[in-house]
mmCIF file of C-alpha atoms and ligand atoms in Angstrom:
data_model
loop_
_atom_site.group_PDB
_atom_site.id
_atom_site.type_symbol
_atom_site.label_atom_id
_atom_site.label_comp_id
_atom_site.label_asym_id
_atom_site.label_seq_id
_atom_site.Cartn_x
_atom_site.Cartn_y
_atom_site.Cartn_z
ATOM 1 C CA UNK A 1 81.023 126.349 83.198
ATOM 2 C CA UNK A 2 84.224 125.568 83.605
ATOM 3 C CA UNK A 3 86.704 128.161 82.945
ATOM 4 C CA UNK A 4 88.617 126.386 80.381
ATOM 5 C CA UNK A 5 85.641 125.348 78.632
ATOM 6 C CA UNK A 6 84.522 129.153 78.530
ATOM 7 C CA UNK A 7 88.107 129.552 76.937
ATOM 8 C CA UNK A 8 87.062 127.040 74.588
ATOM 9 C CA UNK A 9 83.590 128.834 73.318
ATOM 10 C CA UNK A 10 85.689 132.402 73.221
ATOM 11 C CA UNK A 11 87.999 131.349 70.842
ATOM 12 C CA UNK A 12 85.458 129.497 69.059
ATOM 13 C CA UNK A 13 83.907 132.866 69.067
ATOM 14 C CA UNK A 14 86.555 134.444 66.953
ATOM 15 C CA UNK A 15 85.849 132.594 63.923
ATOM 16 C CA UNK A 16 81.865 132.106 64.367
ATOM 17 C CA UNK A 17 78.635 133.097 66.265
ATOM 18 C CA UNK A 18 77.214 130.054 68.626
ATOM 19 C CA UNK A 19 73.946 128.571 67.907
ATOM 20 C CA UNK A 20 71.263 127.836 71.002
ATOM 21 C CA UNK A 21 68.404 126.399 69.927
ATOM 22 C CA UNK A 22 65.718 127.474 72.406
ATOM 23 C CA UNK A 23 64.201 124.159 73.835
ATOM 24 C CA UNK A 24 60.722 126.084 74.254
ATOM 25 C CA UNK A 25 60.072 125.114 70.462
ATOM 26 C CA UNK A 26 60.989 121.627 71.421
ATOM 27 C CA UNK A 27 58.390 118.562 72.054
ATOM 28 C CA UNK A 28 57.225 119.211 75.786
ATOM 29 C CA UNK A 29 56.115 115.380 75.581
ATOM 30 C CA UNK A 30 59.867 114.505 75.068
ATOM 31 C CA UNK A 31 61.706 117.515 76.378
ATOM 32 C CA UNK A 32 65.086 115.364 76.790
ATOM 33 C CA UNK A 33 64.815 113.650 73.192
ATOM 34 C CA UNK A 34 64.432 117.458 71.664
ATOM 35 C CA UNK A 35 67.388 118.792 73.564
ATOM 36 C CA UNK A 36 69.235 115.402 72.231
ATOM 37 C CA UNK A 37 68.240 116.191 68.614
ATOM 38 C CA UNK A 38 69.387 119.664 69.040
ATOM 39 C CA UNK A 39 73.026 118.541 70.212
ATOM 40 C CA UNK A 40 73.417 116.497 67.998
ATOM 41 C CA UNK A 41 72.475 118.138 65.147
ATOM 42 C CA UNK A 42 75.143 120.896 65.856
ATOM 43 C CA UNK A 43 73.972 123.186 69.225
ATOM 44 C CA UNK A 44 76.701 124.865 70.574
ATOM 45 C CA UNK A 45 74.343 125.830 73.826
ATOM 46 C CA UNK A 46 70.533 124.783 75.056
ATOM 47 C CA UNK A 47 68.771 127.856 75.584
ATOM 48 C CA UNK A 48 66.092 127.054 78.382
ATOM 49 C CA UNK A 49 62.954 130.094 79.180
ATOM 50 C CA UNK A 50 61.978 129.418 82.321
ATOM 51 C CA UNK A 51 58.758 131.376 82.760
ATOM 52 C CA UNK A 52 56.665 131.965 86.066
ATOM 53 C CA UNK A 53 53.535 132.922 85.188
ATOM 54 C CA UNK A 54 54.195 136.383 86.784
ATOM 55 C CA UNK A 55 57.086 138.187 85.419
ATOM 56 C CA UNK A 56 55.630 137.102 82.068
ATOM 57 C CA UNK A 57 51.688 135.474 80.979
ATOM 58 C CA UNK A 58 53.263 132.419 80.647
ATOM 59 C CA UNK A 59 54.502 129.261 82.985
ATOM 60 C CA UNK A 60 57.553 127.039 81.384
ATOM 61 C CA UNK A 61 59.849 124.911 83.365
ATOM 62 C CA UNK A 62 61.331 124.661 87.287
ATOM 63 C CA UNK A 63 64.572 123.575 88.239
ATOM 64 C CA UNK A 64 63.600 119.633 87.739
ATOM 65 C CA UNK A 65 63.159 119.993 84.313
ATOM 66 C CA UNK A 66 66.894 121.446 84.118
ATOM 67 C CA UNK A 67 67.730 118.413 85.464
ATOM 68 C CA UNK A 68 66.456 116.357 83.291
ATOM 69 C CA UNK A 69 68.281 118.008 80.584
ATOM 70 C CA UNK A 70 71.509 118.266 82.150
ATOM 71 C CA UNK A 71 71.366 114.528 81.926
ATOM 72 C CA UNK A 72 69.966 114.050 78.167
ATOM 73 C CA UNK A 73 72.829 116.821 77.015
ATOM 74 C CA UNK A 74 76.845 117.448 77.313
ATOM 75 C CA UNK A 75 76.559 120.900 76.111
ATOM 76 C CA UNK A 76 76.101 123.880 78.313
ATOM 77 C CA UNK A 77 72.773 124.896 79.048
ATOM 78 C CA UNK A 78 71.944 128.458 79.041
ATOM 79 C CA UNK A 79 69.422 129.406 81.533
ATOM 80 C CA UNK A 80 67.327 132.377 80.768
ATOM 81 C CA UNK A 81 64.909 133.686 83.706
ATOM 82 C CA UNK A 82 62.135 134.887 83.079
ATOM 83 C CA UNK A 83 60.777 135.048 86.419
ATOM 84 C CA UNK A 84 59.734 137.923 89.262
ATOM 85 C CA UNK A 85 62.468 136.927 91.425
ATOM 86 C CA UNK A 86 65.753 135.545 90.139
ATOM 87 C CA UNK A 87 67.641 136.182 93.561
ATOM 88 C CA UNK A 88 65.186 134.100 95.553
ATOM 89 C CA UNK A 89 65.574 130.906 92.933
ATOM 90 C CA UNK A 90 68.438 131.295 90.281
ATOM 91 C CA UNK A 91 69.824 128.790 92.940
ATOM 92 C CA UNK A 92 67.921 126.082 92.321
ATOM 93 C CA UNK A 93 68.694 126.072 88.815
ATOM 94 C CA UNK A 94 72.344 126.216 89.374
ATOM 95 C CA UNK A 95 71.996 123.132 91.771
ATOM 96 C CA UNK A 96 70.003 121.366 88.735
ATOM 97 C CA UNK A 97 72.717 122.172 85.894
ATOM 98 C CA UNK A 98 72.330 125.268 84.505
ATOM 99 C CA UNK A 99 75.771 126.379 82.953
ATOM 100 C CA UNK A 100 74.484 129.913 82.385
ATOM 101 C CA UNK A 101 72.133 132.053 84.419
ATOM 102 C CA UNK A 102 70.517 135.217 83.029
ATOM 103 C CA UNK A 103 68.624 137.241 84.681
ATOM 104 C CA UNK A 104 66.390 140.024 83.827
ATOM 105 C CA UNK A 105 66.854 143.323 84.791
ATOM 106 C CA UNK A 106 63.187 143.997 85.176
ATOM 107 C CA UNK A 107 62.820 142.197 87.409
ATOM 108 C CA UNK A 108 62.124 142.831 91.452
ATOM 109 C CA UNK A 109 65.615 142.220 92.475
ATOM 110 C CA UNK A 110 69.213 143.625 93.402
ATOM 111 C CA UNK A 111 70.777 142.696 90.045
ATOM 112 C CA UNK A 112 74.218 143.242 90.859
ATOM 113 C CA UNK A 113 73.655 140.809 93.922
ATOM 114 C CA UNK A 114 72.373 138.387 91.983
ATOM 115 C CA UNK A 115 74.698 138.246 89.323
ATOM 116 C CA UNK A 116 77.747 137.921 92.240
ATOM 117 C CA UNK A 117 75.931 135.181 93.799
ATOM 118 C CA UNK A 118 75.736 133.267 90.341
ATOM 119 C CA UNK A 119 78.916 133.957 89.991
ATOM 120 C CA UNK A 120 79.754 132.426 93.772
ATOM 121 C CA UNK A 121 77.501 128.978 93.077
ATOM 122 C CA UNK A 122 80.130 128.466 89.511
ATOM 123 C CA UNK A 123 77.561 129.538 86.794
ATOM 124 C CA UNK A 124 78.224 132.534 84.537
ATOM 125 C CA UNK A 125 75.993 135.538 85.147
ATOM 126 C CA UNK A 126 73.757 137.139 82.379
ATOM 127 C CA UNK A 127 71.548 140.056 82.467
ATOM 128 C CA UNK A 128 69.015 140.078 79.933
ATOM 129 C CA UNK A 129 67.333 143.732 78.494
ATOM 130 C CA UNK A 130 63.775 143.787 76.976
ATOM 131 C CA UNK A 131 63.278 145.341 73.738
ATOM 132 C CA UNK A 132 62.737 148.773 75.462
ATOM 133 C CA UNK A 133 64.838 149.062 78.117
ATOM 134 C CA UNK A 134 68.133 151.011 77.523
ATOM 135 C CA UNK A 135 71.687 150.328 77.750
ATOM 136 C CA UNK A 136 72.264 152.135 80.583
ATOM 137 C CA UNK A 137 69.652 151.016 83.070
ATOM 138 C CA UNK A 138 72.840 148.019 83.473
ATOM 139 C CA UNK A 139 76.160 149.668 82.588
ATOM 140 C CA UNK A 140 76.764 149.716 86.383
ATOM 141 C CA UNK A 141 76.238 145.855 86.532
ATOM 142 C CA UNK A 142 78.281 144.753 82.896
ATOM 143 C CA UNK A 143 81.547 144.374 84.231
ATOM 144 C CA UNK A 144 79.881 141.333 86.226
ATOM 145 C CA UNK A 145 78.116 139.973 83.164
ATOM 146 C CA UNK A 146 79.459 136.925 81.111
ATOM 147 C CA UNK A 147 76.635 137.265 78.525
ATOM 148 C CA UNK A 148 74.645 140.149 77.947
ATOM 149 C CA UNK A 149 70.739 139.095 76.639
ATOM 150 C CA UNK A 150 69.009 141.435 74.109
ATOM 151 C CA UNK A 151 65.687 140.339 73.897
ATOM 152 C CA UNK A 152 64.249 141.127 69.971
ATOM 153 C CA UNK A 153 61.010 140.499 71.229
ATOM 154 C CA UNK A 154 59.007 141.097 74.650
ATOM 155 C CA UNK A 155 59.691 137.871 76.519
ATOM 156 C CA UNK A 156 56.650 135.023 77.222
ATOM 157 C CA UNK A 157 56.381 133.470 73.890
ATOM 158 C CA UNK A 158 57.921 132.393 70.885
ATOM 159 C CA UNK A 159 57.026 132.681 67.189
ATOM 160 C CA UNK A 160 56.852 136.564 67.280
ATOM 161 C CA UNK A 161 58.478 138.771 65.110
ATOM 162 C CA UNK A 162 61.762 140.473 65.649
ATOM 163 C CA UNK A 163 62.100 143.745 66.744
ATOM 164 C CA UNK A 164 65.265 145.470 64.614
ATOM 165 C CA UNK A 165 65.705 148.043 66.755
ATOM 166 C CA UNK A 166 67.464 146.129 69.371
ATOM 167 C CA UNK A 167 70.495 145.888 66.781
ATOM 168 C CA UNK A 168 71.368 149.339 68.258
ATOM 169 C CA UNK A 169 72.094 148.247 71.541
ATOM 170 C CA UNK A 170 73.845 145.061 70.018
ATOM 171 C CA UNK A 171 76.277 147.803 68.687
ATOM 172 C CA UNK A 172 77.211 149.521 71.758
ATOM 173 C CA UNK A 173 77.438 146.705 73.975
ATOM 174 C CA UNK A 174 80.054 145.673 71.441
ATOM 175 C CA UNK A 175 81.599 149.456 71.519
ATOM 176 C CA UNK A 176 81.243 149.203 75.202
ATOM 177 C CA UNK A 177 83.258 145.977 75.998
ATOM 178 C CA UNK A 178 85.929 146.664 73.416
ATOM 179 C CA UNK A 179 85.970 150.237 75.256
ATOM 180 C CA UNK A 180 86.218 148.698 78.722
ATOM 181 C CA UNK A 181 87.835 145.351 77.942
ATOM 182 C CA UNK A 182 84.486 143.674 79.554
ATOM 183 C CA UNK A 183 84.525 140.387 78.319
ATOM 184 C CA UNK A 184 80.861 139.275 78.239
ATOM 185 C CA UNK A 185 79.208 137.303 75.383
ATOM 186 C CA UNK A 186 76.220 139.268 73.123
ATOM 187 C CA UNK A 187 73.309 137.251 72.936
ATOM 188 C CA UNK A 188 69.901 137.760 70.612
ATOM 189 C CA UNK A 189 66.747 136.311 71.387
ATOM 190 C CA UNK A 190 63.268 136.265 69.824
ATOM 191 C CA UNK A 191 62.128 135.708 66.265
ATOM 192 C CA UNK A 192 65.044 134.494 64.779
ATOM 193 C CA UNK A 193 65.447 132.971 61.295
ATOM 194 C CA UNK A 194 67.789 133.024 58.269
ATOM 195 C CA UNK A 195 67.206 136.411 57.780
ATOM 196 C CA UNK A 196 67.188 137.839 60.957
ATOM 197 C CA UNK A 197 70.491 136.297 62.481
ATOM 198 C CA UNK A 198 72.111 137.600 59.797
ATOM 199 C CA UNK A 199 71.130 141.203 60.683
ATOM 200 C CA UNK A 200 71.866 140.290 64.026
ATOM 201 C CA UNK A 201 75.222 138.952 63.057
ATOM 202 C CA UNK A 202 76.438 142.198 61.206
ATOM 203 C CA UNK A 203 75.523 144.212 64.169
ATOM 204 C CA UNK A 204 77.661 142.014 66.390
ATOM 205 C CA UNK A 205 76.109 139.238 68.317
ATOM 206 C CA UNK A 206 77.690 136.408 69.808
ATOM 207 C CA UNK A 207 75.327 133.892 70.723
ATOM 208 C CA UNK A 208 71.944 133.046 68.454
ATOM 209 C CA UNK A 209 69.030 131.743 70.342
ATOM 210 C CA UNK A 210 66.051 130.270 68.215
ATOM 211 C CA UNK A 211 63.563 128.154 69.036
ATOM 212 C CA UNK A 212 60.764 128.360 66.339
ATOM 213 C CA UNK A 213 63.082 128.326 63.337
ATOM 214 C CA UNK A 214 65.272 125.399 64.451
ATOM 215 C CA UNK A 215 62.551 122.972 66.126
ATOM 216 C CA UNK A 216 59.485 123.848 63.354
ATOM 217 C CA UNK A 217 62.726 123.342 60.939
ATOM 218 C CA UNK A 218 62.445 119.876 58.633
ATOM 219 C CA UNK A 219 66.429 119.982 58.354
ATOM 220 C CA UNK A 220 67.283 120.993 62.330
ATOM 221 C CA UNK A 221 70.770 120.761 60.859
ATOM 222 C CA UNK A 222 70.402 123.312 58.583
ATOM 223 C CA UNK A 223 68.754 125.328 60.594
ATOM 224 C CA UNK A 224 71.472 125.325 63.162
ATOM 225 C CA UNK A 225 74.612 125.447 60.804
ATOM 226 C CA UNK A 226 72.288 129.009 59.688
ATOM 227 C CA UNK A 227 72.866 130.408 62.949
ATOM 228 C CA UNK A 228 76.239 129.821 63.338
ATOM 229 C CA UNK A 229 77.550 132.401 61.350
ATOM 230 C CA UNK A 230 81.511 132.475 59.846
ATOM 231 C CA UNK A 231 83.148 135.913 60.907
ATOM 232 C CA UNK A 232 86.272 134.939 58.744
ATOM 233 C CA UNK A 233 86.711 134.019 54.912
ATOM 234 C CA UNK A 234 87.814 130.217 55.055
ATOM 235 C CA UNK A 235 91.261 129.640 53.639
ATOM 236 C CA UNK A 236 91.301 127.302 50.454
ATOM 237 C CA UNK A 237 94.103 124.451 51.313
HETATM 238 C C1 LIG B 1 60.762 134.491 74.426
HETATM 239 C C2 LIG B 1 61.879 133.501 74.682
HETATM 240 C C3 LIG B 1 62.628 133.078 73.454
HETATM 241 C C4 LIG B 1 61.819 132.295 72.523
HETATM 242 C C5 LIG B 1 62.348 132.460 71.147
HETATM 243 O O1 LIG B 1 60.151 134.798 75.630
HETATM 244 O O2 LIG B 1 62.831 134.064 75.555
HETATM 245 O O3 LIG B 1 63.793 132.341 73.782
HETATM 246 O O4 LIG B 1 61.833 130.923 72.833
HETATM 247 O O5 LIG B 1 61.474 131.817 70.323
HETATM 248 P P1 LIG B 1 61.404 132.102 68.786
HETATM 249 O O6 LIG B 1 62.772 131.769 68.243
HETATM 250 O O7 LIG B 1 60.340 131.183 68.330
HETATM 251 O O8 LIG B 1 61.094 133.551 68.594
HETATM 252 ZN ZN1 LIG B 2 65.024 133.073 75.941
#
């Protein structure tokens, strides 16, 4: 992402939350026509699980199917790895598009040399936290991160239900960056609906993936205005 264009989405980010539709709900027979519905429909960001079939019981997408997307969408696309080892291909889906690259800290890998080398190939480095591991297994690592991923659910499949115990850490990530003046994006991902993003939302979230809820949605519109939440009363003219 370019750096103006991440100026762009932060000051967006003072008056809402961005929506990413997770494009693992989407029609895998027409991946590219999903990702096009989503955009234009209101997506701020494609959120793309890439799964391995190792770090997680489940096998998604490789960096050609990035590709293809990069070329159906304008928006960024926000990469989220799900795989045993990010260092070894996080590469490959830079090379194909991906805008943003997060990586989990679970998995076999020297995070904080991974997130610099994202960094160095001009995508914005993420780490991601499943539902029970803590805060502090990353603090070391945040000042590199331009999105922080709390996972509500245990990654390798969507349609399960949220976990709202994650909404703690949501709270002191925000403590921590306004504490440190980090300047990463909070992200939420995994069984998000109406409901749900608003919790999300009051704890202090940036960025609202959802995949079931906006692609199993009749009105995708609807689903996606949903998720992008106001954080200011609108002025009457
Ligand atoms: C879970 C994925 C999520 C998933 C969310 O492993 O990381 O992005 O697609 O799906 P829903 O919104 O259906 O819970
Ligand atoms: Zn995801």
């Amino acid at each position: 992402m370019k750096e103006g264009e991440w100026k762009r989405y932060t000051e967006i980010l003072k008056k809402r939350t961005l929506a990413a539709p997770s494009i693992l709900a989407g029609d895998f027979g027409r991946l590219a026509d999903s990702a096009k519905r989503a955009e234009e429909k209101g997506a701020d960001f494609i959120h793309v699980d890439v799964m391995d079939g190792h770090f997680v019981p489940n096998i998604t997408f490789g960096p050609d199917v990035v590709k293809a997307l990069r070329q159906a969408v304008a928006i960024p696309l926000d990469v989220h790895l799900m795989i045993s080892r990010p260092d070894i291909y996080a590469a490959r889906f830079i090379e194909a598009g991906a805008d943003i690259v997060t990586v989990h800290k679970e998995s076999e890998h020297d995070i904080e040399k991974t997130l610099s080398d994202i960094q160095d190939m001009g995508a914005e480095p993420g780490v991601v936290l499943n539902p029970d591991t803590d805060i502090s297994a990353v603090t070391d690592v945040l000042d590199k991160c331009r999105m922080v991923l709390v996972m509500s659910v245990f990654p390798g499949f969507g349609g399960q239900s949220f976990i709202p115990d994650v909404l703690k850490k949501v709270e002191k990530l925000k403590a921590l960056r306004e504490k440190n003046k980090w300047d990463y994006w909070i992200e939420i991902d995994g069984g998000i609906n109406a409901e749900t993003s608003k919790l999300a939302f009051s704890s202090g979230v940036d960025v609202i993936v959802a995949g079931t809820y906006v692609f199993k949605n009749k009105n995708i519109r609807s689903a996606i205005n949903t998720l992008k939440r106001e954080k200011v009363e609108k002025q009457d003219a």
